[in-house]
PDB file of C-alpha atoms in Angstrom:
ATOM      1  CA  UNK A  30     -30.732 -32.540  37.599  1.00  0.00           C
ATOM      2  CA  UNK A  31     -33.047 -29.453  37.638  1.00  0.00           C
ATOM      3  CA  UNK A  32     -31.438 -26.121  37.916  1.00  0.00           C
ATOM      4  CA  UNK A  33     -33.535 -23.739  39.953  1.00  0.00           C
ATOM      5  CA  UNK A  34     -34.827 -20.554  37.822  1.00  0.00           C
ATOM      6  CA  UNK A  35     -32.872 -18.301  40.678  1.00  0.00           C
ATOM      7  CA  UNK A  36     -29.529 -20.195  39.801  1.00  0.00           C
ATOM      8  CA  UNK A  37     -30.214 -19.603  35.903  1.00  0.00           C
ATOM      9  CA  UNK A  38     -30.731 -15.811  36.571  1.00  0.00           C
ATOM     10  CA  UNK A  39     -27.578 -15.563  38.615  1.00  0.00           C
ATOM     11  CA  UNK A  40     -25.529 -17.187  35.797  1.00  0.00           C
ATOM     12  CA  UNK A  41     -27.211 -14.928  33.137  1.00  0.00           C
ATOM     13  CA  UNK A  42     -26.375 -11.859  35.184  1.00  0.00           C
ATOM     14  CA  UNK A  43     -22.765 -13.006  36.096  1.00  0.00           C
ATOM     15  CA  UNK A  44     -22.128 -13.613  32.204  1.00  0.00           C
ATOM     16  CA  UNK A  45     -23.688  -9.996  31.421  1.00  0.00           C
ATOM     17  CA  UNK A  46     -21.339  -8.613  33.980  1.00  0.00           C
ATOM     18  CA  UNK A  47     -18.213 -10.282  32.443  1.00  0.00           C
ATOM     19  CA  UNK A  48     -19.124  -9.125  28.940  1.00  0.00           C
ATOM     20  CA  UNK A  49     -19.674  -5.588  29.908  1.00  0.00           C
ATOM     21  CA  UNK A  50     -16.221  -5.658  31.967  1.00  0.00           C
ATOM     22  CA  UNK A  51     -14.420  -7.425  29.009  1.00  0.00           C
ATOM     23  CA  UNK A  52     -12.153  -5.030  26.909  1.00  0.00           C
ATOM     24  CA  UNK A  53     -13.610  -3.304  23.881  1.00  0.00           C
ATOM     25  CA  UNK A  54     -11.683  -5.284  21.395  1.00  0.00           C
ATOM     26  CA  UNK A  55      -8.483  -7.264  20.981  1.00  0.00           C
ATOM     27  CA  UNK A  56      -5.111  -5.404  20.257  1.00  0.00           C
ATOM     28  CA  UNK A  57      -5.169  -4.085  16.517  1.00  0.00           C
ATOM     29  CA  UNK A  58      -3.384  -6.533  14.286  1.00  0.00           C
ATOM     30  CA  UNK A  59      -3.241  -5.002  11.052  1.00  0.00           C
ATOM     31  CA  UNK A  60      -0.410  -2.845   9.308  1.00  0.00           C
ATOM     32  CA  UNK A  61       0.241   0.556  10.594  1.00  0.00           C
ATOM     33  CA  UNK A  62       1.410   3.611   8.793  1.00  0.00           C
ATOM     34  CA  UNK A  63       3.134   6.274  11.384  1.00  0.00           C
ATOM     35  CA  UNK A  64       1.719   9.376   9.745  1.00  0.00           C
ATOM     36  CA  UNK A  65       3.638  11.601  11.814  1.00  0.00           C
ATOM     37  CA  UNK A  66       7.137  11.410  13.373  1.00  0.00           C
ATOM     38  CA  UNK A  67      10.519  13.204  13.159  1.00  0.00           C
ATOM     39  CA  UNK A  68      14.468  12.167  13.441  1.00  0.00           C
ATOM     40  CA  UNK A  69      16.558  14.113  15.752  1.00  0.00           C
ATOM     41  CA  UNK A  70      19.759  13.034  13.985  1.00  0.00           C
ATOM     42  CA  UNK A  71      21.280  11.246  10.834  1.00  0.00           C
ATOM     43  CA  UNK A  72      21.175   7.797  12.605  1.00  0.00           C
ATOM     44  CA  UNK A  73      17.984   7.671  14.598  1.00  0.00           C
ATOM     45  CA  UNK A  74      16.083   6.154  11.571  1.00  0.00           C
ATOM     46  CA  UNK A  75      17.904   2.757  12.090  1.00  0.00           C
ATOM     47  CA  UNK A  76      16.487   2.278  15.588  1.00  0.00           C
ATOM     48  CA  UNK A  77      12.979   3.258  14.327  1.00  0.00           C
ATOM     49  CA  UNK A  78      13.129   0.978  11.286  1.00  0.00           C
ATOM     50  CA  UNK A  79      13.902  -1.853  13.613  1.00  0.00           C
ATOM     51  CA  UNK A  80      11.103  -1.216  15.853  1.00  0.00           C
ATOM     52  CA  UNK A  81       9.109  -0.785  12.806  1.00  0.00           C
ATOM     53  CA  UNK A  82       9.782  -4.596  11.850  1.00  0.00           C
ATOM     54  CA  UNK A  83       9.096  -5.656  15.508  1.00  0.00           C
ATOM     55  CA  UNK A  84       5.820  -3.956  15.185  1.00  0.00           C
ATOM     56  CA  UNK A  85       4.320  -4.183  11.710  1.00  0.00           C
ATOM     57  CA  UNK A  86       4.405  -0.603  11.102  1.00  0.00           C
ATOM     58  CA  UNK A  87       4.729  -0.664   7.162  1.00  0.00           C
ATOM     59  CA  UNK A  88       5.539   3.163   6.502  1.00  0.00           C
ATOM     60  CA  UNK A  89       6.631   6.282   8.489  1.00  0.00           C
ATOM     61  CA  UNK A  90       6.098   9.785   7.373  1.00  0.00           C
ATOM     62  CA  UNK A  91       8.764  11.935   8.555  1.00  0.00           C
ATOM     63  CA  UNK A  92       8.386  15.462   8.748  1.00  0.00           C
ATOM     64  CA  UNK A  93      10.378  18.437   9.557  1.00  0.00           C
ATOM     65  CA  UNK A  94      10.119  20.356  13.241  1.00  0.00           C
ATOM     66  CA  UNK A  95       8.970  23.826  11.935  1.00  0.00           C
ATOM     67  CA  UNK A  96      12.340  24.969  11.282  1.00  0.00           C
ATOM     68  CA  UNK A  97      13.688  24.273  14.597  1.00  0.00           C
ATOM     69  CA  UNK A  98      16.100  21.717  13.453  1.00  0.00           C
ATOM     70  CA  UNK A  99      18.423  23.250  10.569  1.00  0.00           C
ATOM     71  CA  UNK A 100      19.372  19.650   9.040  1.00  0.00           C
ATOM     72  CA  UNK A 101      15.758  18.187   8.781  1.00  0.00           C
ATOM     73  CA  UNK A 102      15.797  18.281   5.151  1.00  0.00           C
ATOM     74  CA  UNK A 103      19.211  16.252   4.863  1.00  0.00           C
ATOM     75  CA  UNK A 104      18.394  13.967   7.674  1.00  0.00           C
ATOM     76  CA  UNK A 105      14.895  13.055   6.067  1.00  0.00           C
ATOM     77  CA  UNK A 106      16.246  12.815   2.709  1.00  0.00           C
ATOM     78  CA  UNK A 107      18.988  10.618   3.901  1.00  0.00           C
ATOM     79  CA  UNK A 108      16.329   8.213   5.591  1.00  0.00           C
ATOM     80  CA  UNK A 109      14.406   8.040   2.540  1.00  0.00           C
ATOM     81  CA  UNK A 110      17.422   6.893   0.563  1.00  0.00           C
ATOM     82  CA  UNK A 111      18.358   4.252   2.897  1.00  0.00           C
ATOM     83  CA  UNK A 112      14.919   2.689   3.471  1.00  0.00           C
ATOM     84  CA  UNK A 113      12.953   3.660   0.504  1.00  0.00           C
ATOM     85  CA  UNK A 114      10.247   1.117   0.968  1.00  0.00           C
ATOM     86  CA  UNK A 115       9.635   2.409   4.542  1.00  0.00           C
ATOM     87  CA  UNK A 116      10.029   6.309   4.788  1.00  0.00           C
ATOM     88  CA  UNK A 117       7.856   8.737   3.237  1.00  0.00           C
ATOM     89  CA  UNK A 118       9.802  11.963   3.263  1.00  0.00           C
ATOM     90  CA  UNK A 119       7.955  15.392   3.988  1.00  0.00           C
ATOM     91  CA  UNK A 120       9.082  18.634   2.798  1.00  0.00           C
ATOM     92  CA  UNK A 121       9.922  20.818   5.684  1.00  0.00           C
ATOM     93  CA  UNK A 122       8.318  24.434   5.760  1.00  0.00           C
ATOM     94  CA  UNK A 123      10.325  26.485   8.523  1.00  0.00           C
ATOM     95  CA  UNK A 124       8.957  29.769   7.902  1.00  0.00           C
ATOM     96  CA  UNK A 125       5.234  29.670   6.436  1.00  0.00           C
ATOM     97  CA  UNK A 126       4.444  33.378   6.690  1.00  0.00           C
ATOM     98  CA  UNK A 127       7.587  34.862   4.999  1.00  0.00           C
ATOM     99  CA  UNK A 128       7.058  36.565   1.525  1.00  0.00           C
ATOM    100  CA  UNK A 129       8.911  33.665  -0.361  1.00  0.00           C
ATOM    101  CA  UNK A 130       7.167  30.809   1.511  1.00  0.00           C
ATOM    102  CA  UNK A 131       4.827  29.958  -1.437  1.00  0.00           C
ATOM    103  CA  UNK A 132       7.330  29.942  -4.056  1.00  0.00           C
ATOM    104  CA  UNK A 133       9.998  28.300  -2.518  1.00  0.00           C
ATOM    105  CA  UNK A 134       7.710  25.239  -1.397  1.00  0.00           C
ATOM    106  CA  UNK A 135       6.512  25.008  -4.847  1.00  0.00           C
ATOM    107  CA  UNK A 136      10.081  24.771  -6.053  1.00  0.00           C
ATOM    108  CA  UNK A 137      10.882  22.321  -3.411  1.00  0.00           C
ATOM    109  CA  UNK A 138       7.869  20.159  -4.072  1.00  0.00           C
ATOM    110  CA  UNK A 139       8.859  20.316  -7.874  1.00  0.00           C
ATOM    111  CA  UNK A 140      12.427  19.201  -7.116  1.00  0.00           C
ATOM    112  CA  UNK A 141      11.460  16.699  -4.434  1.00  0.00           C
ATOM    113  CA  UNK A 142       8.002  15.436  -5.255  1.00  0.00           C
ATOM    114  CA  UNK A 143       7.558  15.054  -1.377  1.00  0.00           C
ATOM    115  CA  UNK A 144       3.819  14.110  -0.832  1.00  0.00           C
ATOM    116  CA  UNK A 145       3.385  16.233   2.458  1.00  0.00           C
ATOM    117  CA  UNK A 146       4.599  19.281   3.681  1.00  0.00           C
ATOM    118  CA  UNK A 147       5.421  19.994   7.496  1.00  0.00           C
ATOM    119  CA  UNK A 148       5.145  20.024  10.032  1.00  0.00           C
ATOM    120  CA  UNK A 149       4.695  23.847  10.225  1.00  0.00           C
ATOM    121  CA  UNK A 150       4.596  25.470  13.725  1.00  0.00           C
ATOM    122  CA  UNK A 151       1.686  27.553  13.704  1.00  0.00           C
ATOM    123  CA  UNK A 152       1.030  28.326  17.133  1.00  0.00           C
ATOM    124  CA  UNK A 153       2.972  26.389  19.826  1.00  0.00           C
ATOM    125  CA  UNK A 154       2.776  28.109  23.127  1.00  0.00           C
ATOM    126  CA  UNK A 155       6.148  26.389  24.680  1.00  0.00           C
ATOM    127  CA  UNK A 156       8.208  27.617  21.947  1.00  0.00           C
ATOM    128  CA  UNK A 157       6.296  31.279  21.841  1.00  0.00           C
ATOM    129  CA  UNK A 158       5.162  30.607  18.320  1.00  0.00           C
ATOM    130  CA  UNK A 159       1.947  32.259  17.068  1.00  0.00           C
ATOM    131  CA  UNK A 160       1.498  32.740  13.444  1.00  0.00           C
ATOM    132  CA  UNK A 161      -2.158  32.872  11.711  1.00  0.00           C
ATOM    133  CA  UNK A 162      -2.644  30.452   8.912  1.00  0.00           C
ATOM    134  CA  UNK A 163      -5.038  32.850   7.628  1.00  0.00           C
ATOM    135  CA  UNK A 164      -1.706  35.277   6.976  1.00  0.00           C
ATOM    136  CA  UNK A 165      -1.826  36.040   3.231  1.00  0.00           C
ATOM    137  CA  UNK A 166       1.570  34.397   2.671  1.00  0.00           C
ATOM    138  CA  UNK A 167       0.150  31.388   4.545  1.00  0.00           C
ATOM    139  CA  UNK A 168      -2.829  31.185   2.119  1.00  0.00           C
ATOM    140  CA  UNK A 169      -0.627  31.417  -0.850  1.00  0.00           C
ATOM    141  CA  UNK A 170       1.523  28.476   0.518  1.00  0.00           C
ATOM    142  CA  UNK A 171      -1.672  26.619   1.195  1.00  0.00           C
ATOM    143  CA  UNK A 172      -2.767  27.213  -2.760  1.00  0.00           C
ATOM    144  CA  UNK A 173       0.301  25.704  -3.834  1.00  0.00           C
ATOM    145  CA  UNK A 174       0.048  22.521  -1.812  1.00  0.00           C
ATOM    146  CA  UNK A 175      -3.363  22.558  -3.032  1.00  0.00           C
ATOM    147  CA  UNK A 176      -2.569  22.571  -6.658  1.00  0.00           C
ATOM    148  CA  UNK A 177       0.171  19.937  -5.966  1.00  0.00           C
ATOM    149  CA  UNK A 178      -2.059  17.784  -4.199  1.00  0.00           C
ATOM    150  CA  UNK A 179       0.231  17.745  -1.066  1.00  0.00           C
ATOM    151  CA  UNK A 180      -1.286  18.065   2.244  1.00  0.00           C
ATOM    152  CA  UNK A 181       0.001  20.290   4.775  1.00  0.00           C
ATOM    153  CA  UNK A 182       0.620  19.055   8.570  1.00  0.00           C
ATOM    154  CA  UNK A 183       0.058  22.172  11.066  1.00  0.00           C
ATOM    155  CA  UNK A 184       0.874  22.302  14.661  1.00  0.00           C
ATOM    156  CA  UNK A 185      -1.693  24.606  15.915  1.00  0.00           C
ATOM    157  CA  UNK A 186      -2.428  24.669  19.568  1.00  0.00           C
ATOM    158  CA  UNK A 187      -6.120  25.653  19.516  1.00  0.00           C
ATOM    159  CA  UNK A 188      -7.889  28.551  21.607  1.00  0.00           C
ATOM    160  CA  UNK A 189     -10.730  30.614  20.543  1.00  0.00           C
ATOM    161  CA  UNK A 190      -8.717  33.099  18.217  1.00  0.00           C
ATOM    162  CA  UNK A 191      -6.394  30.077  16.845  1.00  0.00           C
ATOM    163  CA  UNK A 192      -9.775  28.158  15.826  1.00  0.00           C
ATOM    164  CA  UNK A 193     -11.122  31.179  14.116  1.00  0.00           C
ATOM    165  CA  UNK A 194      -7.883  31.396  12.134  1.00  0.00           C
ATOM    166  CA  UNK A 195      -7.708  28.206  11.116  1.00  0.00           C
ATOM    167  CA  UNK A 196     -11.649  28.294   9.923  1.00  0.00           C
ATOM    168  CA  UNK A 197     -10.539  31.211   7.849  1.00  0.00           C
ATOM    169  CA  UNK A 198      -7.684  29.496   6.377  1.00  0.00           C
ATOM    170  CA  UNK A 199      -9.505  26.500   5.450  1.00  0.00           C
ATOM    171  CA  UNK A 200     -12.192  28.470   3.691  1.00  0.00           C
ATOM    172  CA  UNK A 201      -9.516  30.430   2.022  1.00  0.00           C
ATOM    173  CA  UNK A 202      -7.635  27.750   0.471  1.00  0.00           C
ATOM    174  CA  UNK A 203     -10.628  24.894  -0.177  1.00  0.00           C
ATOM    175  CA  UNK A 204      -8.315  22.598  -2.458  1.00  0.00           C
ATOM    176  CA  UNK A 205      -5.639  22.323   0.100  1.00  0.00           C
ATOM    177  CA  UNK A 206      -5.901  19.861   2.931  1.00  0.00           C
ATOM    178  CA  UNK A 207      -4.448  20.724   6.077  1.00  0.00           C
ATOM    179  CA  UNK A 208      -3.751  18.143   8.710  1.00  0.00           C
ATOM    180  CA  UNK A 209      -4.209  19.409  12.270  1.00  0.00           C
ATOM    181  CA  UNK A 210      -1.307  17.636  14.192  1.00  0.00           C
ATOM    182  CA  UNK A 211      -1.770  16.390  17.460  1.00  0.00           C
ATOM    183  CA  UNK A 212      -5.605  17.191  17.310  1.00  0.00           C
ATOM    184  CA  UNK A 213      -4.839  20.761  17.834  1.00  0.00           C
ATOM    185  CA  UNK A 214      -4.717  20.169  21.708  1.00  0.00           C
ATOM    186  CA  UNK A 215      -8.496  20.409  21.303  1.00  0.00           C
ATOM    187  CA  UNK A 216     -11.636  18.637  23.006  1.00  0.00           C
ATOM    188  CA  UNK A 217     -13.500  16.057  21.000  1.00  0.00           C
ATOM    189  CA  UNK A 218     -16.327  18.448  20.746  1.00  0.00           C
ATOM    190  CA  UNK A 219     -14.334  21.444  19.187  1.00  0.00           C
ATOM    191  CA  UNK A 220     -12.911  19.114  16.615  1.00  0.00           C
ATOM    192  CA  UNK A 221     -16.530  17.543  15.774  1.00  0.00           C
ATOM    193  CA  UNK A 222     -17.548  20.819  15.059  1.00  0.00           C
ATOM    194  CA  UNK A 223     -14.481  21.880  12.713  1.00  0.00           C
ATOM    195  CA  UNK A 224     -14.795  18.416  10.954  1.00  0.00           C
ATOM    196  CA  UNK A 225     -18.295  18.954  10.137  1.00  0.00           C
ATOM    197  CA  UNK A 226     -18.035  22.432   8.545  1.00  0.00           C
ATOM    198  CA  UNK A 227     -14.776  21.663   6.738  1.00  0.00           C
ATOM    199  CA  UNK A 228     -14.255  18.817   4.294  1.00  0.00           C
ATOM    200  CA  UNK A 229     -10.508  19.634   3.782  1.00  0.00           C
ATOM    201  CA  UNK A 230      -9.700  19.412   7.130  1.00  0.00           C
ATOM    202  CA  UNK A 231      -7.762  15.879   8.633  1.00  0.00           C
ATOM    203  CA  UNK A 232      -6.813  15.502  12.100  1.00  0.00           C
ATOM    204  CA  UNK A 233      -3.719  13.132  13.187  1.00  0.00           C
ATOM    205  CA  UNK A 234      -3.195  11.807  16.708  1.00  0.00           C
ATOM    206  CA  UNK A 235       0.198  11.898  16.888  1.00  0.00           C
ATOM    207  CA  UNK A 236       1.873  12.567  20.318  1.00  0.00           C
ATOM    208  CA  UNK A 237      -1.050  12.026  22.065  1.00  0.00           C
ATOM    209  CA  UNK A 238       0.366   9.027  23.835  1.00  0.00           C
ATOM    210  CA  UNK A 239       0.637   8.323  27.662  1.00  0.00           C
ATOM    211  CA  UNK A 240       3.760  10.643  27.964  1.00  0.00           C
ATOM    212  CA  UNK A 241       1.867  13.664  26.522  1.00  0.00           C
ATOM    213  CA  UNK A 242      -0.915  15.885  27.789  1.00  0.00           C
ATOM    214  CA  UNK A 243      -3.627  15.803  26.357  1.00  0.00           C
ATOM    215  CA  UNK A 244      -3.321  11.864  26.127  1.00  0.00           C
ATOM    216  CA  UNK A 245      -5.855   9.619  24.549  1.00  0.00           C
ATOM    217  CA  UNK A 246      -5.306   7.226  27.306  1.00  0.00           C
ATOM    218  CA  UNK A 247      -2.671   6.401  30.058  1.00  0.00           C
ATOM    219  CA  UNK A 248       0.048   3.657  29.101  1.00  0.00           C
ATOM    220  CA  UNK A 249      -2.459   0.955  30.503  1.00  0.00           C
ATOM    221  CA  UNK A 250      -5.967   2.450  30.913  1.00  0.00           C
ATOM    222  CA  UNK A 251      -8.706   2.505  28.044  1.00  0.00           C
ATOM    223  CA  UNK A 252      -9.075   4.904  25.187  1.00  0.00           C
ATOM    224  CA  UNK A 253     -10.849   8.210  26.402  1.00  0.00           C
ATOM    225  CA  UNK A 254     -14.585   7.396  25.721  1.00  0.00           C
ATOM    226  CA  UNK A 255     -15.389  11.086  24.055  1.00  0.00           C
ATOM    227  CA  UNK A 256     -12.421  10.274  21.943  1.00  0.00           C
ATOM    228  CA  UNK A 257     -13.549   6.761  20.846  1.00  0.00           C
ATOM    229  CA  UNK A 258     -16.868   7.950  20.156  1.00  0.00           C
ATOM    230  CA  UNK A 259     -15.436  10.857  17.834  1.00  0.00           C
ATOM    231  CA  UNK A 260     -13.116   8.556  16.116  1.00  0.00           C
ATOM    232  CA  UNK A 261     -15.488   5.868  15.567  1.00  0.00           C
ATOM    233  CA  UNK A 262     -18.341   8.603  14.228  1.00  0.00           C
ATOM    234  CA  UNK A 263     -15.715  10.220  11.738  1.00  0.00           C
ATOM    235  CA  UNK A 264     -13.095   7.210  11.131  1.00  0.00           C
ATOM    236  CA  UNK A 265     -12.243   8.655   7.637  1.00  0.00           C
ATOM    237  CA  UNK A 266     -10.854  11.991   9.103  1.00  0.00           C
ATOM    238  CA  UNK A 267      -8.286  10.402  11.515  1.00  0.00           C
ATOM    239  CA  UNK A 268      -4.494   9.343  11.021  1.00  0.00           C
ATOM    240  CA  UNK A 269      -2.435   7.649  13.749  1.00  0.00           C
ATOM    241  CA  UNK A 270       1.172   8.737  14.492  1.00  0.00           C
ATOM    242  CA  UNK A 271       3.706   8.217  17.372  1.00  0.00           C
ATOM    243  CA  UNK A 272       5.547  11.675  16.908  1.00  0.00           C
ATOM    244  CA  UNK A 273       9.004  10.647  18.090  1.00  0.00           C
ATOM    245  CA  UNK A 274      11.273  13.329  17.746  1.00  0.00           C
ATOM    246  CA  UNK A 275      13.786  13.493  20.695  1.00  0.00           C
ATOM    247  CA  UNK A 276      16.703  11.192  20.881  1.00  0.00           C
ATOM    248  CA  UNK A 277      15.480   9.355  24.143  1.00  0.00           C
ATOM    249  CA  UNK A 278      12.211   8.110  22.390  1.00  0.00           C
ATOM    250  CA  UNK A 279      14.385   6.356  20.043  1.00  0.00           C
ATOM    251  CA  UNK A 280      15.724   3.654  22.713  1.00  0.00           C
ATOM    252  CA  UNK A 281      14.355   0.326  21.832  1.00  0.00           C
ATOM    253  CA  UNK A 282      12.169  -0.319  25.208  1.00  0.00           C
ATOM    254  CA  UNK A 283      10.415   3.106  24.558  1.00  0.00           C
ATOM    255  CA  UNK A 284       9.614   2.362  21.180  1.00  0.00           C
ATOM    256  CA  UNK A 285       8.370  -0.688  21.955  1.00  0.00           C
ATOM    257  CA  UNK A 286       6.046   0.816  24.857  1.00  0.00           C
ATOM    258  CA  UNK A 287       4.875   3.654  22.281  1.00  0.00           C
ATOM    259  CA  UNK A 288       3.917   1.066  19.698  1.00  0.00           C
ATOM    260  CA  UNK A 289       2.373  -1.597  22.069  1.00  0.00           C
ATOM    261  CA  UNK A 290      -0.156   1.201  23.223  1.00  0.00           C
ATOM    262  CA  UNK A 291      -0.651   2.453  19.716  1.00  0.00           C
ATOM    263  CA  UNK A 292      -2.063  -0.976  18.653  1.00  0.00           C
ATOM    264  CA  UNK A 293      -3.940  -1.463  22.083  1.00  0.00           C
ATOM    265  CA  UNK A 294      -5.560   1.897  21.407  1.00  0.00           C
ATOM    266  CA  UNK A 295      -6.365   1.102  17.861  1.00  0.00           C
ATOM    267  CA  UNK A 296      -7.729  -2.373  19.075  1.00  0.00           C
ATOM    268  CA  UNK A 297     -10.657  -0.251  21.114  1.00  0.00           C
ATOM    269  CA  UNK A 298     -11.730   1.279  17.977  1.00  0.00           C
ATOM    270  CA  UNK A 299     -14.573  -0.586  15.850  1.00  0.00           C
ATOM    271  CA  UNK A 300     -12.772  -2.893  13.128  1.00  0.00           C
ATOM    272  CA  UNK A 301     -13.485  -0.475  10.448  1.00  0.00           C
ATOM    273  CA  UNK A 302     -12.260   2.714  12.108  1.00  0.00           C
ATOM    274  CA  UNK A 303      -9.142   0.962  13.242  1.00  0.00           C
ATOM    275  CA  UNK A 304      -8.190  -0.089   9.620  1.00  0.00           C
ATOM    276  CA  UNK A 305      -8.891   3.176   8.422  1.00  0.00           C
ATOM    277  CA  UNK A 306      -7.048   5.322  11.136  1.00  0.00           C
ATOM    278  CA  UNK A 307      -4.110   2.773  11.301  1.00  0.00           C
ATOM    279  CA  UNK A 308      -3.134   2.936   7.459  1.00  0.00           C
ATOM    280  CA  UNK A 309      -6.019   3.392   4.955  1.00  0.00           C
ATOM    281  CA  UNK A 310      -6.515   7.076   5.524  1.00  0.00           C
ATOM    282  CA  UNK A 311      -2.984   7.648   5.048  1.00  0.00           C
ATOM    283  CA  UNK A 312      -2.521   5.576   2.186  1.00  0.00           C
ATOM    284  CA  UNK A 313      -5.224   7.372   0.387  1.00  0.00           C
ATOM    285  CA  UNK A 314      -3.893  11.174   1.803  1.00  0.00           C
ATOM    286  CA  UNK A 315      -0.501  10.452   0.974  1.00  0.00           C
ATOM    287  CA  UNK A 316      -0.989   8.691  -2.410  1.00  0.00           C
ATOM    288  CA  UNK A 317       0.757   5.783  -1.182  1.00  0.00           C
ATOM    289  CA  UNK A 318      -0.703   3.018  -3.292  1.00  0.00           C
TER     290      UNK A 318
END
């Protein structure tokens, strides 16, 4: 039977349309390191570890909540003792602009051998926190972290003034690596410029899931095209994180939703970018090999 040319053209067009409509990629199936999460009490880690096993999350980096939770250090240390192969304990930094902050961090890192410091609350509008990472005391703290090869995770919601202060801190302490949590609530265009100018800046995508604003994507929708383009352009500069912190987020059903979303979003990146963002960058940054 001879197939008419018009029918062949129709089949080709249909195939092209189907390919265009297809998802960018299958769900990412490799290992994940959650580079930014917290615990709200002494027992929440058990629920999170159970979810880690369900979703192939091989490690979680537990950070302090900027001095808001006075028992952070004890809860994090206990979680690391209970699950030493899964938990990477961060060193909380409650008051980064106080005069003794740098000396205190140096003593604590010497004692705990933590591989990351933070989360440091620099600028958080909802909590009325507005500090400058270019403050001399903060710069001294960054210099300590740089000597110890310990990255510092900061929560800094960027506006024009905060961006200028961040750039000043990055220039003042070039040996320190700053990890900008939650992408600084900034646009991809702003981050692209910052990453171009400052080799000692990393970005974590924690807390940008469907329950937060800004988000990388809705629970079922595609990854925002501008974010996808930037991450695929600079895959070596990004970390993934879930940023669980409140007790309600540790319910098994919610953890399953968050981690399923995370794998789906990673799957939309190029395979190389997905591997880097999911675990390879965190492994190198936190010296986990």
